GROMACS .gro file of C-alpha atoms in nm:
model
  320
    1UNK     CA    1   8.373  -5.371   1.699
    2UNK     CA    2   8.423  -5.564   2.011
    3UNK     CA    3   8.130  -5.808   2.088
    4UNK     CA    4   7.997  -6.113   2.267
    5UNK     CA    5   7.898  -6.324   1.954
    6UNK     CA    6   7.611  -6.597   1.959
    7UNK     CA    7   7.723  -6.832   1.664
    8UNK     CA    8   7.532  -7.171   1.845
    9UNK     CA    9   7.224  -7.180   2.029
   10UNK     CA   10   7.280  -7.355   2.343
   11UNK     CA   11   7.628  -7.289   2.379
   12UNK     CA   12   7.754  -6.966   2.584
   13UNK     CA   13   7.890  -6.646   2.350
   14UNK     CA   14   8.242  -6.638   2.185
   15UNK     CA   15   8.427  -6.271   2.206
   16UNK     CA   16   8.518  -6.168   1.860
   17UNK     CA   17   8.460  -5.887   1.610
   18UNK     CA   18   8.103  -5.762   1.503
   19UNK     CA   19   7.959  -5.516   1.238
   20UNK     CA   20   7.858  -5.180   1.358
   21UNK     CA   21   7.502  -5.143   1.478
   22UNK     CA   22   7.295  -4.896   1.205
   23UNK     CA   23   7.038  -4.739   1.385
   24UNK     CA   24   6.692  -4.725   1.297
   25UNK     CA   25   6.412  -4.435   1.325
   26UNK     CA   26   6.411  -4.355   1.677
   27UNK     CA   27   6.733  -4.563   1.771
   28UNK     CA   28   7.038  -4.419   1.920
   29UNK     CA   29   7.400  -4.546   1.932
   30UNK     CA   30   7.538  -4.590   2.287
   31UNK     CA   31   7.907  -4.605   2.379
   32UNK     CA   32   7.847  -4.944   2.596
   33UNK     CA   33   8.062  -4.961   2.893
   34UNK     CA   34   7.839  -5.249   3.100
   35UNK     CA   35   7.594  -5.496   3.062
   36UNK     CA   36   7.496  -5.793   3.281
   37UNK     CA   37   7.418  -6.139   3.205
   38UNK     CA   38   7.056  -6.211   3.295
   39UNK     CA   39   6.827  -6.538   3.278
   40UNK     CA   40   6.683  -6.364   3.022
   41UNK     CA   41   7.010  -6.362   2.847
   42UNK     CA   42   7.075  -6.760   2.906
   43UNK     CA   43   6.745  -6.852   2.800
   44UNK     CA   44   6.766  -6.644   2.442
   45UNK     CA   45   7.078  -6.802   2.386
   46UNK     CA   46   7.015  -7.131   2.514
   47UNK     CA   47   6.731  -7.121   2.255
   48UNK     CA   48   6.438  -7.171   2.538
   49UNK     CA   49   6.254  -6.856   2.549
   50UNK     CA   50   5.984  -6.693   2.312
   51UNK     CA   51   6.245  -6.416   2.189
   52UNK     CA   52   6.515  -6.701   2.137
   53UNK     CA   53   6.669  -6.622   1.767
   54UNK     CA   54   6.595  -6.799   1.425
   55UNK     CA   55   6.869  -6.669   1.268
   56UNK     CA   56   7.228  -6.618   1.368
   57UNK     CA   57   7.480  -6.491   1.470
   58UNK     CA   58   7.339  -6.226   1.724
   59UNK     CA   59   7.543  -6.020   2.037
   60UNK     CA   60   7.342  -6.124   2.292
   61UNK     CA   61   7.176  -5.890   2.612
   62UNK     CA   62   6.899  -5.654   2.605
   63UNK     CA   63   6.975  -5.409   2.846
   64UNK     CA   64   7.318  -5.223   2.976
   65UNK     CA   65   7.507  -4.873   3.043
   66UNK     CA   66   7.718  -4.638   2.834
   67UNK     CA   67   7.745  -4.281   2.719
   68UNK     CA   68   7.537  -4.124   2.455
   69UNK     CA   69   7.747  -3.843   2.190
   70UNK     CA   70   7.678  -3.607   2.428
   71UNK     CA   71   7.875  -3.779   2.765
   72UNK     CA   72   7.549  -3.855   2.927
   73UNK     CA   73   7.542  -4.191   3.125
   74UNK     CA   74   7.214  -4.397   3.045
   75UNK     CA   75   7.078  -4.747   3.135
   76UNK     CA   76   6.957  -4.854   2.735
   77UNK     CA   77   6.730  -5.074   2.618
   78UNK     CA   78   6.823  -5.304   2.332
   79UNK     CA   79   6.599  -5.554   2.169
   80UNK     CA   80   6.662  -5.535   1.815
   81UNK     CA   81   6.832  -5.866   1.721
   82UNK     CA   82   7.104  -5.885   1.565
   83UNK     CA   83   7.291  -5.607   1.781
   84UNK     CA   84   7.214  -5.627   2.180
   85UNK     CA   85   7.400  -5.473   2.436
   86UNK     CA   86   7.689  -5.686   2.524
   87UNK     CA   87   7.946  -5.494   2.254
   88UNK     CA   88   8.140  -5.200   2.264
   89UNK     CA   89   7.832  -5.010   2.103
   90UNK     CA   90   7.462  -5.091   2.058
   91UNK     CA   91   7.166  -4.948   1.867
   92UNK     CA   92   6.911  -4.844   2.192
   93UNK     CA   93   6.543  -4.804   2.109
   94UNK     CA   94   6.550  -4.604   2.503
   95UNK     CA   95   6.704  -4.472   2.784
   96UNK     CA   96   6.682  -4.326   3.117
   97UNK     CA   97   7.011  -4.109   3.261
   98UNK     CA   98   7.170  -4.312   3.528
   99UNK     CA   99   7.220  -4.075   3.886
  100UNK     CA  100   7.567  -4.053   3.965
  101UNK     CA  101   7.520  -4.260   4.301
  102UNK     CA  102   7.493  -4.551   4.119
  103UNK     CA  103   7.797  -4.740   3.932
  104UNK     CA  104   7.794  -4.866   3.635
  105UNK     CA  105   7.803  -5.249   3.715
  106UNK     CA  106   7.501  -5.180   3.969
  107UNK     CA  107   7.320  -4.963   3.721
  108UNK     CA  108   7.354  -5.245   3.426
  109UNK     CA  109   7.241  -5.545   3.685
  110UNK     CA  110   6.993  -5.430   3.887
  111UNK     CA  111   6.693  -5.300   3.631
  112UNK     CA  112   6.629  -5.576   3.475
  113UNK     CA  113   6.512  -5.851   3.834
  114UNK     CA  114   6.366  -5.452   3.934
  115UNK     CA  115   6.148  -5.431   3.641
  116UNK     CA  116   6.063  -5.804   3.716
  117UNK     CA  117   5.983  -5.664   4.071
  118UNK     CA  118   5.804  -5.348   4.036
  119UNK     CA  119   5.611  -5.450   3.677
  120UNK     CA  120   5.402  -5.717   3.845
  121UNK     CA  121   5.287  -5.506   4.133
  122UNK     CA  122   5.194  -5.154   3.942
  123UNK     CA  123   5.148  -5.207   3.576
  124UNK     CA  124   4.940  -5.559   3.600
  125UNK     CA  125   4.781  -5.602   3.946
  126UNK     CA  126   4.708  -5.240   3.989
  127UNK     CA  127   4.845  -5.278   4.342
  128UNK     CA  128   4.627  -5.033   4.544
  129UNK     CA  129   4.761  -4.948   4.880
  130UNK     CA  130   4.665  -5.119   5.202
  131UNK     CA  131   4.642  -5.461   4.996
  132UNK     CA  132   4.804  -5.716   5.087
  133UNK     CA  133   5.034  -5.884   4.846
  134UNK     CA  134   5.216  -6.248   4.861
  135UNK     CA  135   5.527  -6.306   4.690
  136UNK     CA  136   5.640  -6.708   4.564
  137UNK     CA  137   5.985  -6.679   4.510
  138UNK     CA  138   6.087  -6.429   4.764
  139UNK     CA  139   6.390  -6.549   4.836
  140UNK     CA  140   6.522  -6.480   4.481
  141UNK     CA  141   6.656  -6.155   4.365
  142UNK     CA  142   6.403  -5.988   4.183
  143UNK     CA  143   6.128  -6.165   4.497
  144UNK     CA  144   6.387  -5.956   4.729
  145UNK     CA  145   6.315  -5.691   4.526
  146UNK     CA  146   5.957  -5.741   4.488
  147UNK     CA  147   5.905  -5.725   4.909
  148UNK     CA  148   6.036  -5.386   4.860
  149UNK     CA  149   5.861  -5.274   4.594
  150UNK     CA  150   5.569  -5.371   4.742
  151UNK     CA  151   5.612  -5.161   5.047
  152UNK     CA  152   5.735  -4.846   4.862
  153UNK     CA  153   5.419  -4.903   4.722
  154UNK     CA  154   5.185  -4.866   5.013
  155UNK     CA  155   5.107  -5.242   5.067
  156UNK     CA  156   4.951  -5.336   5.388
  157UNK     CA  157   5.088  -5.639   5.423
  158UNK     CA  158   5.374  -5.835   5.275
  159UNK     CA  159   5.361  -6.223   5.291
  160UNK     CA  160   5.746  -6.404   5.156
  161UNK     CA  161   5.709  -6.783   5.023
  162UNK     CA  162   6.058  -6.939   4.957
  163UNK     CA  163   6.266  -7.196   5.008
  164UNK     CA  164   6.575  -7.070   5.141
  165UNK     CA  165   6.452  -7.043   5.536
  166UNK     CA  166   6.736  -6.859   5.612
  167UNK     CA  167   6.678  -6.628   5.395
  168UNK     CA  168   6.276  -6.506   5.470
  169UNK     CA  169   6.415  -6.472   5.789
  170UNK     CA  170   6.606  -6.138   5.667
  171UNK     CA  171   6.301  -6.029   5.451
  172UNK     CA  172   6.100  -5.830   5.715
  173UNK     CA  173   5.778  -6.004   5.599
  174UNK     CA  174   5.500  -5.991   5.740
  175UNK     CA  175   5.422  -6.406   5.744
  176UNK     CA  176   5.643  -6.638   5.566
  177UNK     CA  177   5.539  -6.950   5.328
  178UNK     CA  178   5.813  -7.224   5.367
  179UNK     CA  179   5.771  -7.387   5.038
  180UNK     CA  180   5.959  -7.724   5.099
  181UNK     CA  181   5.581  -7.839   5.211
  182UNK     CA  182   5.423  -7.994   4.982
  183UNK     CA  183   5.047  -8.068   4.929
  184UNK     CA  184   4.801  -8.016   5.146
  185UNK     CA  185   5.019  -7.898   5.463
  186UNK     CA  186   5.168  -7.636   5.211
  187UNK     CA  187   4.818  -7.566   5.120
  188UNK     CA  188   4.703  -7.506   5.508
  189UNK     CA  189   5.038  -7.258   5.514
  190UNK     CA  190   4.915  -7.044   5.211
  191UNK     CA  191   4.570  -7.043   5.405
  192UNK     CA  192   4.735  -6.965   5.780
  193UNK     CA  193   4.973  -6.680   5.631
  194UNK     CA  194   4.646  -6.479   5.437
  195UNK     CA  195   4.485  -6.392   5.775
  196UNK     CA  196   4.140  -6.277   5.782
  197UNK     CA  197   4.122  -6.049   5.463
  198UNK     CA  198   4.306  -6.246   5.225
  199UNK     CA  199   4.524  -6.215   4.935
  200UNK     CA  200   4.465  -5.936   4.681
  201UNK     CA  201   4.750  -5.902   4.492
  202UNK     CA  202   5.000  -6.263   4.428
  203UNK     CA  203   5.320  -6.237   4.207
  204UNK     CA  204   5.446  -6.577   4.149
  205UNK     CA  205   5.842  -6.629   4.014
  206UNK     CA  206   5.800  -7.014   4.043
  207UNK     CA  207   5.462  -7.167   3.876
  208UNK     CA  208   5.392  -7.543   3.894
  209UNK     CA  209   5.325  -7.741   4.246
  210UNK     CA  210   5.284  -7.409   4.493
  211UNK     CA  211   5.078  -7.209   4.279
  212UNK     CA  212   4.839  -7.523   4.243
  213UNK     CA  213   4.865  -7.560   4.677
  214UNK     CA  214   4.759  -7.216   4.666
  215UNK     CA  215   4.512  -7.282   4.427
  216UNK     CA  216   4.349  -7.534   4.624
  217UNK     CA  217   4.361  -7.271   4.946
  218UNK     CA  218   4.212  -7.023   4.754
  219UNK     CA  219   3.887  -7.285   4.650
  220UNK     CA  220   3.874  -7.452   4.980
  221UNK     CA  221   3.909  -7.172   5.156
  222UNK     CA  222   3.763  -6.906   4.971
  223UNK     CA  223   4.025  -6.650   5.040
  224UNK     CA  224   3.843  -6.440   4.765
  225UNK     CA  225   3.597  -6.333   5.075
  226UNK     CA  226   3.716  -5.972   5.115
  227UNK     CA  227   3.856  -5.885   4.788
  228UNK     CA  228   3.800  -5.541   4.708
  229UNK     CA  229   3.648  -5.503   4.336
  230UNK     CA  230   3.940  -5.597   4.143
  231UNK     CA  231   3.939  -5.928   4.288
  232UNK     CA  232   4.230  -6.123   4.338
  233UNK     CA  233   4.541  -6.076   4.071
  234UNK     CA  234   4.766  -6.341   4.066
  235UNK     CA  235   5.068  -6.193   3.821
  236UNK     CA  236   5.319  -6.475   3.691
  237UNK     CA  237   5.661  -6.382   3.585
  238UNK     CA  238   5.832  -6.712   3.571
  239UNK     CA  239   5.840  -7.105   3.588
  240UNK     CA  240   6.148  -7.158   3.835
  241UNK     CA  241   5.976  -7.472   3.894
  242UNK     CA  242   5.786  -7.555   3.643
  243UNK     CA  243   5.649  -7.482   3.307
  244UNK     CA  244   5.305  -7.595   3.353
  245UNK     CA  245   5.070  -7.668   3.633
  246UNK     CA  246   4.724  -7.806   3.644
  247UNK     CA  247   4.444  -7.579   3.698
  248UNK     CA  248   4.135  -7.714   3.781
  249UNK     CA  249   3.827  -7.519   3.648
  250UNK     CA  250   3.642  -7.476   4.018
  251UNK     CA  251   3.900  -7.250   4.105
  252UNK     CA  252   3.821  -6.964   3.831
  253UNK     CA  253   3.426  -7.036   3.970
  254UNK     CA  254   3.454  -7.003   4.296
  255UNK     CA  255   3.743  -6.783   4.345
  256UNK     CA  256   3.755  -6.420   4.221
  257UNK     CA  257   4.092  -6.474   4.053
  258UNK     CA  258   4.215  -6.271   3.758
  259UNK     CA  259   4.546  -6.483   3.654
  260UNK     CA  260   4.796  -6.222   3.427
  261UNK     CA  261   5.164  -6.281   3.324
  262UNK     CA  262   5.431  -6.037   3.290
  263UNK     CA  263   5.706  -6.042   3.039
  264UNK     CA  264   5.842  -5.852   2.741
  265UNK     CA  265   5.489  -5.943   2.565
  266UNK     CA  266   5.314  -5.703   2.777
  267UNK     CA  267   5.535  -5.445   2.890
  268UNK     CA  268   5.375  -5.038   2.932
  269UNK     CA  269   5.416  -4.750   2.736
  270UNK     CA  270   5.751  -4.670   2.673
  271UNK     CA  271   5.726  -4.337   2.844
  272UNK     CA  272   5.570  -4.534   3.155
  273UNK     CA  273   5.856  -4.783   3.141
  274UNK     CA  274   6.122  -4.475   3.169
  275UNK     CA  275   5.903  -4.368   3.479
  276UNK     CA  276   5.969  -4.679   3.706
  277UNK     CA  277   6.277  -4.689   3.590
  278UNK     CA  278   6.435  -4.370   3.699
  279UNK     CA  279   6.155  -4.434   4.026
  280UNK     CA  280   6.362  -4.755   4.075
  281UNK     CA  281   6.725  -4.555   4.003
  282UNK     CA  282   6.611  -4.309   4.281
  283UNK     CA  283   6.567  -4.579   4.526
  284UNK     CA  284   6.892  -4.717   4.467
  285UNK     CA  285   7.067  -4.402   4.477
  286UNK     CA  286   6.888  -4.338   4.809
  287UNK     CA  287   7.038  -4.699   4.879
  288UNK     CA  288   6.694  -4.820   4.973
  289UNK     CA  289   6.772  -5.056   4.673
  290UNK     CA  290   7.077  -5.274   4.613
  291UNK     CA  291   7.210  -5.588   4.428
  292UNK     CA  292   7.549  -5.750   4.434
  293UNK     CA  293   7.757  -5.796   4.166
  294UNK     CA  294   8.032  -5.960   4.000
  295UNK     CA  295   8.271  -5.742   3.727
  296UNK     CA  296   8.475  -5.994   3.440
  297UNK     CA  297   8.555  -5.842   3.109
  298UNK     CA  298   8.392  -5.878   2.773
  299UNK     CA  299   8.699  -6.133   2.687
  300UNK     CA  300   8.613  -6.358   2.958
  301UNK     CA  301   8.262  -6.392   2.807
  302UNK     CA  302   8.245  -6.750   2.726
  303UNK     CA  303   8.405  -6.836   3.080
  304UNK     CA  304   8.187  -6.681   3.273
  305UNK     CA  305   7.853  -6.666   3.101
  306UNK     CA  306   7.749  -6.949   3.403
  307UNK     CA  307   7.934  -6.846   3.649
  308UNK     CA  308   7.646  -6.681   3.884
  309UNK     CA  309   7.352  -6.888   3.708
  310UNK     CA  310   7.225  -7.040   4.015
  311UNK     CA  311   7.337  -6.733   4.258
  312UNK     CA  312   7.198  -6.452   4.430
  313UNK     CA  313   7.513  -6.237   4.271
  314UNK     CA  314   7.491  -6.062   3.905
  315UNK     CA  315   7.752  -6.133   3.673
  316UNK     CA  316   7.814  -5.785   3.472
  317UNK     CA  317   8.051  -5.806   3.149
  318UNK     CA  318   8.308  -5.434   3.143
  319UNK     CA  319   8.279  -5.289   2.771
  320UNK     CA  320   8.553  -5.040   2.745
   0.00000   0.00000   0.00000
């Protein structure tokens, strides 16, 4: 079959010809016609990330679109290496049927920066509503997405730290966090934006210097004041900035900070996973939820595979 073919780590795909996935127990063969190229994506084949192969060749992608024997359209779930999604057909451990409001190229793209969205905020801080939740990253796609999750979700109030200025200007936020200051004036910022109750819920897309300037607001200014019972949950979900940060140990003593990550390592339930995601389809078919894309063929694979790295636009590979 058809496939995007990962013969080098660090080097984008090759098109070329593939053996046909065999399904496992529980697997089922989808007819792919769509699957985007995520970070996730680059940073398995770039060799970076935890999942990253040890053997090849692989197709790379873990999610996508196509029809199941029956001519259902589903959004699929592939992370059984060799065979991922970006081929004519893939092996899918699950799926969720895709509402027919929603193409294919928007259906393949937007999932993935949704789950990195709506993940943080219900299946590891618990958000309850009324809190009030900060987002680093906003300006991103999935901290776009996040802003809205959050408010579909009941949050009080909705606080956007980003670079882009331009951009948290369009976010409807309730305060903004300019994160080109640095140090202590970014620190005072974190602290101004909280108000009087505080931060209870903080997903963080970025790590390294903010999240320790927020660090230090949180200990100097003991933000932790009027935390309800679950205490503060600060969820990372990537290092956009930087791998590591230091963390000094007054802040987990004088702060009531619970610090979580969310990733592939920790996702829910598979059944609960097919619940946000046909909650998240039935936003965007409501278009209360969108994402912009970018259609090339699975030919064009090694071409394109950086097109849109650094871009707010998804590039989607057509499998047909």
């Amino acid at each position: 079959m058809k496939a995007a073919i990962v013969k080098t780590l660090d080097a984008p795909p090759v098109f070329g010809q593939f053996s046909e996935p065999m399904p496992l127990p529980g697997e089922t063969v989808i007819n792919v016609v769509a699957a985007g190229i995520k970070q996730l994506d680059r940073a398995i084949v770039r060799g970076t990330h935890y999942s990253s192969p040890k053997t090849l060749p692989i197709i790379p992608g873990t999610d996508g679109v196509g029809y199941l024997e029956d001519g259902s359209r589903v959004y699929f779930a592939s992370f059984r290496q060799p065979f991922g999604a970006m081929a004519e057909r893939a092996a899918a451990s699950w799926s969720v049927p895709v509402p027919p409001e929603i193409n294919d190229a928007t259906a393949a793209a937007l999932i993935n920066p949704a789950l990195a969205a709506w993940l943080p905020l219900v299946w590891r801080a618990r958000i309850q509503p009324g809190e009030t939740v900060l987002i680093i990253g906003a300006t991103g796609t999935s901290g776009k997405l996040a802003i809205a999750a959050a408010r579909h979700l009941g949050a009080g109030r909705v606080i956007a730290a980003g670079r882009r200025q331009e951009v948290l200007a369009t976010l409807g936020a309730d305060a903004t966090v300019n994160l080109t200051l640095q140090g202590a004036e970014l620190t005072e910022a974190f602290t101004q934006a909280a108000g009087p109750t505080g931060y209870d819920v903080i997903v963080d897309y970025i790590w390294g210097p903010a999240t320790e300037a927020l660090f230090a607001a949180l200990t100097r200014h003991d933000l932790t004041a009027h935390a309800n019972e679950q205490g503060i949950r600060l969820v990372n979900v990537g290092s956009m900035a930087s791998p590591t940060l230091q963390l000094p140990s007054a802040v987990l003593r004088s702060a009531n900070l619970h610090i979580l990550g969310s990733g592939t390592g920790n996702f829910p339930p598979i059944a609960e996973l097919k619940r946000i995601v046909a909650d998240i389809f039935s936003l965007a078919a409501q278009q209360k939820l969108s994402i912009e894309t970018q259609l090339h063929r699975l030919e064009e694979v090694s071409e394109v595979w950086n097109v849109n790295k650094n871009s707010d636009i998804r590039s989607v590979l057509s499998i047909k």
